[in-house]
Every structure is written in C-alpha cells, then in structure tokens.
Short mmCIF file of C-alpha atoms in Angstrom, two decimals:
data_model
loop_
_atom_site.label_atom_id
_atom_site.label_comp_id
_atom_site.label_asym_id
_atom_site.label_seq_id
_atom_site.Cartn_x
_atom_site.Cartn_y
_atom_site.Cartn_z
CA MET A 233 5.85 -28.29 21.46
CA PRO A 234 5.48 -25.09 23.34
CA SER A 235 7.87 -24.63 26.40
CA LEU A 236 6.53 -24.72 29.86
CA MET A 237 7.16 -21.04 30.12
CA VAL A 238 4.89 -20.45 27.09
CA LYS A 239 2.15 -22.51 28.32
CA LEU A 240 2.23 -20.78 31.85
CA TYR A 241 2.05 -17.50 30.06
CA SER A 242 -0.82 -18.58 27.89
CA VAL A 243 -2.83 -19.55 30.95
CA ILE A 244 -2.24 -16.11 32.50
CA PHE A 245 -3.04 -14.32 29.34
CA LYS A 246 -6.11 -16.19 28.65
CA TYR A 247 -7.46 -15.40 32.02
CA GLN A 248 -6.84 -11.59 32.00
CA GLN A 249 -8.18 -11.27 28.19
CA LYS A 250 -11.47 -13.37 29.20
CA HIS A 251 -11.93 -11.03 32.21
CA LEU A 252 -11.30 -7.89 29.94
CA LEU A 253 -13.70 -9.12 27.31
CA GLN A 254 -16.50 -10.09 29.89
CA GLY A 255 -16.07 -6.85 31.39
CA LEU A 256 -16.46 -5.05 28.16
CA ILE A 257 -19.42 -6.83 27.21
CA GLU A 258 -21.19 -6.30 30.45
CA THR A 259 -20.44 -2.42 30.28
CA PRO A 260 -23.75 -0.60 29.42
CA GLU A 261 -23.73 0.39 25.45
CA SER A 262 -24.20 4.05 26.54
CA ASN A 263 -20.75 4.06 28.13
CA LYS A 264 -18.97 2.42 25.24
CA SER A 265 -19.31 5.11 22.47
CA ASN A 266 -16.46 7.40 22.18
CA PRO A 267 -16.23 9.18 18.58
CA PHE A 268 -12.63 10.38 19.51
CA GLY A 269 -11.61 6.67 20.56
CA ILE A 270 -8.90 5.04 22.71
CA THR A 271 -5.80 3.38 21.55
CA SER A 272 -5.01 1.58 24.69
CA ARG A 273 -6.42 0.17 27.96
CA PRO A 274 -5.57 1.23 31.57
CA HIS A 275 -4.15 -2.16 32.26
CA GLU A 276 -1.64 -1.77 29.61
CA SER A 277 2.16 -1.05 30.74
CA ILE A 278 3.05 1.71 28.45
CA ALA A 279 6.73 2.43 27.37
CA ALA A 280 7.65 6.05 26.90
CA SER A 281 9.15 7.25 23.70
CA ASN A 282 12.76 8.10 23.43
CA PRO A 283 14.09 10.17 20.54
CA SER A 284 17.60 9.47 21.32
CA PHE A 285 19.59 6.47 20.14
CA THR A 286 20.18 5.35 23.78
CA ASP A 287 19.66 1.50 23.08
CA GLY A 288 20.29 1.53 19.21
CA VAL A 289 16.72 2.70 18.44
CA ALA A 290 15.15 6.11 18.63
CA THR A 291 11.45 6.33 19.08
CA LYS A 292 8.92 9.33 18.89
CA ASP A 293 5.15 9.63 18.85
CA ILE A 294 2.89 11.63 16.52
CA ARG A 295 -0.64 12.13 15.79
CA ALA A 296 -1.71 11.32 12.45
CA ASN A 297 -5.34 12.62 12.66
CA PRO A 298 -6.15 15.51 14.82
CA TYR A 299 -9.84 14.53 14.95
CA SER A 300 -9.27 11.01 16.49
CA SER A 301 -7.03 9.26 18.69
CA LEU A 302 -5.20 7.70 16.01
CA SER A 303 -1.35 7.69 16.91
CA LEU A 304 1.85 6.57 15.50
CA ARG A 305 5.19 5.50 17.16
CA ILE A 306 8.14 5.66 14.72
CA PHE A 307 11.07 3.41 15.37
CA LEU A 308 14.41 4.60 13.97
CA PRO A 309 17.55 2.39 14.05
CA ASP A 310 20.91 3.93 14.70
CA THR A 311 22.23 2.63 11.42
CA ALA A 312 20.31 5.38 9.68
CA VAL A 313 22.78 7.77 10.94
CA THR A 314 26.29 7.72 9.85
CA SER A 315 29.33 8.71 12.12
CA SER A 316 29.56 12.05 10.23
CA LEU A 317 26.24 13.06 11.52
CA ALA A 318 26.54 11.62 15.12
CA SER A 319 27.68 15.16 16.53
CA SER A 320 25.19 17.22 14.85
CA TYR A 321 21.84 15.65 15.68
CA GLN A 322 21.57 16.58 19.36
CA ILE A 323 19.18 19.64 19.56
CA PRO A 324 19.03 21.21 23.06
CA ASN A 325 15.52 22.44 23.00
CA TYR A 326 14.31 18.69 21.73
CA GLY A 327 16.73 16.45 23.22
CA GLY A 328 16.75 13.91 20.40
CA TYR A 329 17.61 13.16 16.88
CA SER A 330 16.86 15.90 14.14
CA PRO A 331 17.99 15.24 10.67
CA VAL A 332 20.30 17.98 9.32
CA GLU A 333 18.98 19.74 6.43
CA GLY A 334 21.06 19.79 3.16
CA ARG A 335 22.76 16.61 3.84
CA SER A 336 22.55 13.20 2.27
CA HIS A 337 20.93 10.67 4.63
CA ARG A 338 20.74 6.89 4.54
CA LYS A 339 17.45 5.54 3.18
CA LEU A 340 15.70 2.50 4.93
CA PRO A 341 12.68 0.65 3.94
CA VAL A 342 9.36 1.43 6.13
CA MET A 343 7.50 -1.36 7.78
CA LEU A 344 3.95 -0.71 8.86
CA GLN A 345 3.03 -2.69 12.15
CA PHE A 346 -0.64 -3.30 13.53
CA HIS A 347 -0.30 -4.78 16.99
CA GLY A 348 -2.40 -7.72 18.12
CA GLY A 349 -5.19 -7.77 20.61
CA GLY A 350 -8.43 -8.85 18.76
CA PHE A 351 -9.12 -5.22 18.01
CA VAL A 352 -10.28 -4.60 21.58
CA SER A 353 -6.95 -4.57 23.62
CA GLY A 354 -3.18 -4.00 22.94
CA SER A 355 -1.38 -0.85 22.12
CA ASN A 356 1.33 0.51 19.80
CA GLU A 357 2.83 2.00 22.98
CA SER A 358 2.76 -1.05 25.27
CA VAL A 359 5.96 -2.28 26.68
CA GLY A 360 5.54 -5.70 24.80
CA ASN A 361 5.02 -4.10 21.60
CA ASP A 362 7.73 -1.38 21.89
CA ALA A 363 10.25 -4.06 22.60
CA PHE A 364 9.13 -6.03 19.70
CA CYS A 365 9.23 -2.99 17.06
CA ARG A 366 12.71 -2.24 18.53
CA ARG A 367 13.78 -5.83 17.57
CA ILE A 368 12.31 -5.52 14.24
CA ALA A 369 13.96 -2.27 13.45
CA LYS A 370 17.49 -3.16 14.61
CA LEU A 371 17.42 -6.81 13.29
CA CYS A 372 15.82 -5.82 9.76
CA ASP A 373 17.35 -2.53 9.45
CA VAL A 374 13.94 -0.89 8.85
CA ILE A 375 12.09 1.99 10.09
CA VAL A 376 9.03 0.65 11.89
CA VAL A 377 5.78 2.68 12.09
CA ALA A 378 3.61 1.23 14.67
CA VAL A 379 0.03 2.15 14.43
CA GLY A 380 -2.05 2.92 17.32
CA TYR A 381 -5.58 2.31 15.91
CA ARG A 382 -8.93 2.89 17.73
CA LEU A 383 -10.15 0.02 19.86
CA ALA A 384 -13.59 -1.51 20.03
CA PRO A 385 -16.23 -1.36 21.42
CA GLU A 386 -15.65 2.40 21.79
CA THR A 387 -14.92 2.34 17.97
CA LYS A 388 -16.82 -0.26 16.36
CA TYR A 389 -16.01 -1.62 12.71
CA PRO A 390 -14.96 -0.35 10.27
CA GLY A 391 -13.12 2.17 12.64
CA ALA A 392 -9.89 0.25 13.00
CA PHE A 393 -9.81 -0.43 9.35
CA GLU A 394 -10.31 3.11 8.38
CA ASP A 395 -7.45 4.16 10.61
CA GLY A 396 -5.27 1.62 8.60
CA PHE A 397 -6.20 3.34 5.37
CA LYS A 398 -5.52 6.71 6.82
CA VAL A 399 -2.10 5.70 7.81
CA LEU A 400 -1.49 4.45 4.14
CA ASN A 401 -2.54 7.56 2.95
CA TRP A 402 -0.43 9.50 5.38
CA LEU A 403 2.64 7.48 4.57
CA ALA A 404 1.83 8.33 0.79
CA LYS A 405 1.69 11.99 1.57
CA GLN A 406 5.04 11.78 3.22
CA SER A 407 6.57 10.28 0.16
CA ASN A 408 5.13 13.02 -1.97
CA LEU A 409 6.38 15.79 0.62
CA ALA A 410 10.02 14.14 0.44
CA VAL A 411 9.92 14.58 -3.27
CA CYS A 412 8.89 18.17 -2.77
CA GLY A 413 11.76 18.57 -0.51
CA ARG A 414 14.21 17.43 -3.12
CA LEU A 415 12.67 20.06 -5.38
CA GLY A 416 13.18 22.76 -2.69
CA ALA A 417 9.53 23.44 -1.77
CA GLN A 418 9.26 20.92 1.32
CA ASN A 419 9.55 23.87 3.88
CA HIS A 420 6.68 25.79 2.44
CA ILE A 421 4.02 23.12 2.80
CA PHE A 422 1.81 23.41 5.99
CA ASP A 423 -1.26 21.83 7.27
CA SER A 424 -4.57 23.88 8.20
CA PHE A 425 -3.00 24.60 11.62
CA GLY A 426 0.09 26.32 10.28
CA ALA A 427 2.30 23.44 11.27
CA SER A 428 4.60 21.78 8.92
CA MET A 429 3.20 18.34 7.56
CA VAL A 430 6.75 16.93 6.91
CA GLU A 431 7.74 14.15 9.34
CA PRO A 432 11.52 14.84 9.37
CA TRP A 433 12.70 11.24 10.17
CA LEU A 434 10.66 9.89 7.19
CA ALA A 435 11.53 12.72 4.99
CA ALA A 436 15.34 12.09 5.61
CA HIS A 437 15.51 8.32 6.19
CA GLY A 438 12.37 6.77 4.78
CA ASP A 439 12.47 4.96 1.38
CA THR A 440 8.76 5.06 0.75
CA SER A 441 9.07 4.89 -3.06
CA ARG A 442 8.16 1.04 -2.86
CA THR A 443 8.39 -1.71 -0.37
CA PRO A 444 10.68 -4.56 -1.51
CA THR A 445 9.34 -7.66 -3.15
CA HIS A 446 10.14 -11.05 -1.76
CA SER A 447 12.81 -11.66 -4.33
CA GLU A 448 14.44 -8.13 -3.66
CA ILE A 449 14.70 -9.03 -0.20
CA LYS A 450 15.84 -12.67 -0.45
CA LEU A 451 18.25 -12.02 -3.49
CA ALA A 452 19.42 -8.50 -2.35
CA SER A 453 23.00 -9.60 -2.66
CA THR A 454 22.49 -12.16 -5.46
CA TYR A 455 24.71 -12.91 -8.58
CA PHE A 456 25.76 -10.15 -10.89
CA TYR A 457 23.40 -7.11 -10.37
CA ASP A 458 22.51 -6.82 -6.64
CA LYS A 459 20.22 -4.42 -4.94
CA THR A 460 22.91 -1.83 -4.15
CA MET A 461 24.27 -1.75 -7.84
CA CYS A 462 20.67 -1.63 -9.16
CA LYS A 463 19.92 1.57 -7.09
CA LEU A 464 23.18 3.24 -8.14
CA ALA A 465 22.34 2.41 -11.83
CA TRP A 466 19.04 4.15 -11.43
CA LYS A 467 20.62 7.14 -9.89
CA LEU A 468 22.88 7.73 -12.78
CA PHE A 469 20.17 6.99 -15.22
CA LEU A 470 17.37 9.38 -13.53
CA PRO A 471 17.77 13.31 -13.29
CA LYS A 472 18.83 13.88 -9.78
CA GLU A 473 15.81 16.00 -9.03
CA GLU A 474 13.57 13.24 -10.18
CA PHE A 475 15.22 10.24 -8.63
CA ASN A 476 12.60 8.00 -7.18
CA LEU A 477 12.24 4.17 -7.52
CA ASP A 478 8.68 4.80 -8.48
CA HIS A 479 9.37 7.06 -11.37
CA PRO A 480 7.65 5.74 -14.57
CA ALA A 481 10.75 4.72 -16.09
CA ALA A 482 11.80 2.56 -13.20
CA ASN A 483 8.43 1.18 -12.19
CA PRO A 484 6.10 0.72 -15.15
CA LEU A 485 3.19 -0.33 -12.75
CA VAL A 486 2.71 2.90 -11.10
CA ALA A 487 -0.78 4.58 -11.63
CA GLY A 488 -1.48 6.84 -14.49
CA ARG A 489 1.86 5.98 -16.46
CA GLN A 490 1.71 6.83 -20.02
CA PRO A 491 1.24 5.11 -22.42
CA PRO A 492 -1.17 2.76 -20.56
CA LEU A 493 -0.36 -0.90 -20.48
CA LYS A 494 -3.30 -1.87 -22.76
CA CYS A 495 -1.32 -0.04 -25.50
CA MET A 496 1.89 -2.25 -25.18
CA PRO A 497 2.81 -4.67 -28.12
CA PRO A 498 2.92 -8.29 -27.42
CA THR A 499 5.68 -8.90 -24.98
CA ILE A 500 7.67 -12.04 -23.92
CA THR A 501 9.06 -11.98 -20.38
CA VAL A 502 12.09 -13.91 -19.61
CA VAL A 503 12.85 -14.27 -15.79
CA ALA A 504 15.69 -16.15 -13.84
CA GLU A 505 15.08 -18.06 -10.37
CA HIS A 506 18.03 -16.25 -8.82
CA ASP A 507 17.39 -12.79 -10.15
CA LEU A 508 16.24 -10.06 -7.61
CA MET A 509 14.26 -8.44 -10.43
CA ARG A 510 12.11 -11.49 -11.11
CA ASP A 511 9.05 -10.74 -8.94
CA ARG A 512 8.62 -7.10 -10.61
CA ALA A 513 9.02 -8.79 -14.16
CA ILE A 514 6.41 -11.30 -13.39
CA ALA A 515 4.08 -8.82 -11.88
CA TYR A 516 4.58 -6.69 -15.21
CA SER A 517 3.68 -9.60 -17.29
CA GLU A 518 0.49 -10.41 -15.05
CA GLU A 519 -0.64 -6.87 -15.53
CA LEU A 520 -0.34 -7.05 -19.29
CA ARG A 521 -2.27 -10.00 -19.39
CA LYS A 522 -5.15 -8.48 -17.30
CA VAL A 523 -5.49 -5.91 -20.18
CA ASN A 524 -5.62 -8.61 -22.72
CA VAL A 525 -2.06 -8.02 -23.91
CA ASP A 526 -0.39 -11.12 -25.42
CA ALA A 527 2.37 -11.66 -22.73
CA PRO A 528 3.67 -15.10 -22.19
CA LEU A 529 6.13 -15.68 -19.51
CA LEU A 530 9.27 -17.76 -19.40
CA ASP A 531 10.66 -18.75 -15.97
CA TYR A 532 14.03 -20.56 -15.87
CA LYS A 533 15.05 -22.51 -12.88
CA ASP A 534 18.59 -22.27 -11.29
CA ALA A 535 19.29 -19.50 -13.57
CA VAL A 536 20.76 -15.97 -12.74
CA HIS A 537 20.70 -12.46 -14.24
CA GLU A 538 22.14 -12.40 -17.79
CA PHE A 539 22.07 -16.17 -17.88
CA ALA A 540 21.59 -16.30 -21.58
CA THR A 541 24.85 -14.41 -22.13
CA LEU A 542 26.93 -16.70 -19.96
CA ASP A 543 27.11 -19.93 -21.97
CA LEU A 544 26.45 -20.13 -25.52
CA LEU A 545 26.18 -23.86 -25.40
CA ALA A 546 23.17 -23.58 -22.87
CA THR A 547 21.34 -21.00 -24.84
CA PRO A 548 19.72 -22.96 -27.77
CA HIS A 549 16.73 -24.06 -25.52
CA VAL A 550 15.87 -20.62 -24.76
CA PHE A 551 15.43 -20.06 -28.59
CA LEU A 552 13.31 -23.19 -28.99
CA ASP A 553 11.29 -21.83 -26.16
CA LEU A 554 10.71 -18.44 -27.93
CA LEU A 555 10.00 -20.24 -31.16
CA ALA A 556 7.34 -22.46 -29.59
CA PHE A 557 5.15 -19.40 -29.16
CA SER A 558 4.93 -19.08 -33.00
CA VAL A 559 3.69 -22.63 -33.68
CA SER A 560 -0.17 -23.38 -33.76
CA GLU A 561 -0.86 -19.70 -32.98
CA ASP A 562 -2.81 -16.97 -34.53
CA ALA A 563 -1.08 -14.91 -37.29
CA HIS A 564 -0.74 -11.85 -34.95
CA ARG A 565 1.66 -13.78 -32.65
CA THR A 566 3.49 -15.51 -35.65
CA SER A 567 4.18 -12.13 -37.25
CA ALA A 568 5.60 -10.78 -34.16
CA LEU A 569 8.08 -13.84 -33.77
CA PRO A 570 10.94 -12.34 -35.67
CA LEU A 571 10.84 -9.18 -33.53
CA TYR A 572 11.00 -11.23 -30.30
CA ALA A 573 13.89 -13.37 -31.73
CA GLY A 574 15.62 -10.63 -33.31
CA SER A 575 15.83 -8.76 -29.83
CA PHE A 576 17.00 -11.90 -28.11
CA LEU A 577 19.66 -12.43 -30.71
CA LEU A 578 20.92 -9.07 -30.25
CA SER A 579 20.95 -9.32 -26.25
CA LEU A 580 23.15 -12.50 -26.94
CA GLU A 581 25.35 -10.80 -29.52
CA LEU A 582 25.00 -14.06 -31.77
CA PRO A 583 25.07 -13.77 -35.49
CA CYS A 584 21.61 -13.84 -37.02
CA SER A 585 22.59 -16.60 -39.46
CA MET A 586 22.67 -19.01 -36.68
CA LEU A 587 18.79 -18.80 -36.16
CA LEU A 588 17.66 -17.07 -39.41
CA PRO A 589 16.89 -20.21 -41.30
CA VAL A 590 14.71 -21.39 -38.48
CA LEU A 591 12.82 -18.28 -38.29
CA LEU A 592 12.10 -18.25 -41.91
CA HIS A 593 11.15 -21.84 -41.88
CA LYS A 594 8.72 -21.39 -39.11
CA SER A 595 7.08 -18.08 -40.18
CA ASN A 596 6.60 -19.19 -43.83
CA SER A 597 5.46 -22.93 -43.39
CA ASP A 598 2.00 -24.08 -42.37
CA VAL A 599 1.63 -26.17 -39.18
CA LEU A 600 1.75 -29.85 -40.43
CA ASP A 601 -0.81 -31.04 -37.96
CA GLU A 602 -2.66 -30.10 -35.02
CA GLY A 603 -0.25 -32.25 -32.77
CA GLU A 604 3.06 -31.30 -31.57
CA PRO A 605 4.98 -28.60 -33.14
CA GLN A 606 7.75 -29.67 -35.73
CA PHE A 607 11.20 -28.18 -35.30
CA LEU A 608 14.18 -28.18 -37.59
CA PRO A 609 17.48 -29.06 -35.70
CA ILE A 610 19.68 -25.80 -35.75
CA SER A 611 22.40 -27.83 -37.59
CA GLN A 612 20.02 -28.91 -40.43
CA ALA A 613 18.74 -25.43 -40.66
CA GLN A 614 22.22 -23.98 -41.31
#
C-alpha cells in the first residue's frame, strides 16, 4: 500500500497535470505548431549541468541535432576517473572534466534514459529527472544519457519517436568514432560546421560496443569465467587496434558478418543456468533457427560454465541428450551426429572408446519403431 506521502504527492501531481493538459487542449491550434520543438515547460524546475564531480557525478548538456531542440544530458560517475587522472582533468577555460588524450580510461556501460510525462511534459534537465539519473549513474556505475525529446502538442507523433531513433544513431556514430580514435583518425573528423563530432566523455569512457545481456549483469561475478576475465581474454585474443566486443570474432550476430548465418552447419548449443555467456549463446541458437539452420538447444539447470568437465560421473546424461537428436530424425542430422559427439568428447578429454560403440550402434541401425528411442547402456556398449 502506498505511503501517505505518496498519496498526497499523487493528488498534487494529478491536479497540476490535469490543469496543464486542459490548458494545452484549449490552446488554439495555430499557437501549438513549432517545428523546432520544445523539450521542457515553463513550470518545470530545471537543474543546471555541472561538468565537475562535485557530488560524485559530472553532467553536461549537448545538442544532438542542430535543426531541432533535441538535447542530451550526460551523467558521468566519478568512478570512471581513476586517482592517477584526478589532477589532470581540470581545464581552466572549461572548468570541468576533460579526458586526457593518449591515456587508458575506464570504460562504463551506457544507459539511455527517456523521461516520463506522457510525451507532453517533463524534461531531461528537470530537478527530479536530474536527481534520478544521478542516482542511477552512481548506484549502477554507468554513464546515463538522458534524452530531451520534443514535446507534444508542439511536435506531434512521430516526433518524439524520431528523436529517439536519432539519439540511437548518434550513439552508434560515437561508437564508430571511438574506434577511429583507436586508429588515430579521431581528431580529423568534423561535422558540416567544422566542429569535432567526437563526444569526449563517451569516446574516453563509454563502452557502446554492446549493452550487457541479463545474464551478463546478473552473473557478472559468477563461477569460473566472470565478466572481467572474459574481457581480458578478448583483449589478449584480438589485435589491439581492433579490440571491440562487437568484433565479428566476438559477436557473431553483428550485421554483415561473413559467412552469413544461413551458411553455418547444423549446430548444437549447450548452455548452463549459471553461465554469464548463456544469453548470447541462446540468441545465437535462435538466430540460426530463423535462417533454417538445424540448431537444437540444450539448457542445463543448476549448471555452471565448464560443467561437463567438472565431474565425469555426471556427464553421461549429456551424451545421451546429444544422442537423442540422432534418433527418429532425417539422415542429414544423423550423419552429423559423430561430428557433434566427437567435438564433445574432445572437450571432455574422454577416450573415444567410451562412447564410440554407442555411436556406431546408433548411426548404423534403423529405428526399431516410431515410439520412444532405444539406447544401449554404456556398460553393455563397451
């Protein structure tokens, strides 16, 4: 049940909002149109941006589109700045944080925030929204980009939606510019007005390569391989100038990758409940099925990363699950079974003699009937 304070605030809010909506309805249509648009109402209390970390979060406002009032407020937590950089970010003619070029900076996820208000009120710069985004930036350790989209009725549908897409495109452009920066070309890219298009806070600290999946957030510090270890492994694997978690080698679902997914062979995907990589593996399996690739998925509950190699006594059921896909199926999948099982045996470092008789029995015999599949116990097969 809501508290008394919440109930009282609700009464006040509803009164003010109904008064606002009624006033906008009664305003003549000729006075409503404004192609440039507005992103806040006169009654909104606006919080000024502060590019210094006075309360743990630095903020600044930028314009994402010179042809409209679309604006952005960026919230950068002080956790992005290490102590070694603390003495070098004060710039006299700017008075706020400016990343030092040529140094490594801590990367943080980027969260896009759209304020409430029914598309007719509210603001990304309001006191309430500013405080909310500051809390999110500090508690979640992320960079928050609050969108000041154009409000109705001055800008009718689909104006606010178009602003959202423009911001997504802008973020994608910033990600590409960050890659150019690692290649040494960032400082030579300018917009049509001659100003640099690079947003320095995002270029230095924004990890826009991919936003984390649910499992990567929930299981970031899980068993065996955690998020930090995975990132270090990718840094060691990819060339330094090409490091990006959306590199085709790291993310097979990026657009335009080669070869296309429809050219992939039949693939069995095995995931574990407590593995932070599970969501991306499941998404990969789903995308394969969308392009008609034979791609069954095995999801093991209460299992962790590398679970199949931990206890040899617990692995026979995994083999049986793999074998089940070869029974009562077409010859294409049946012929592919030895490849599946062979790969699995290699990952388990088990002698092939353990399962080979079962494989031979299943690949060379006909299905006895159309009912349940018949399996030989491993002990009898040996």
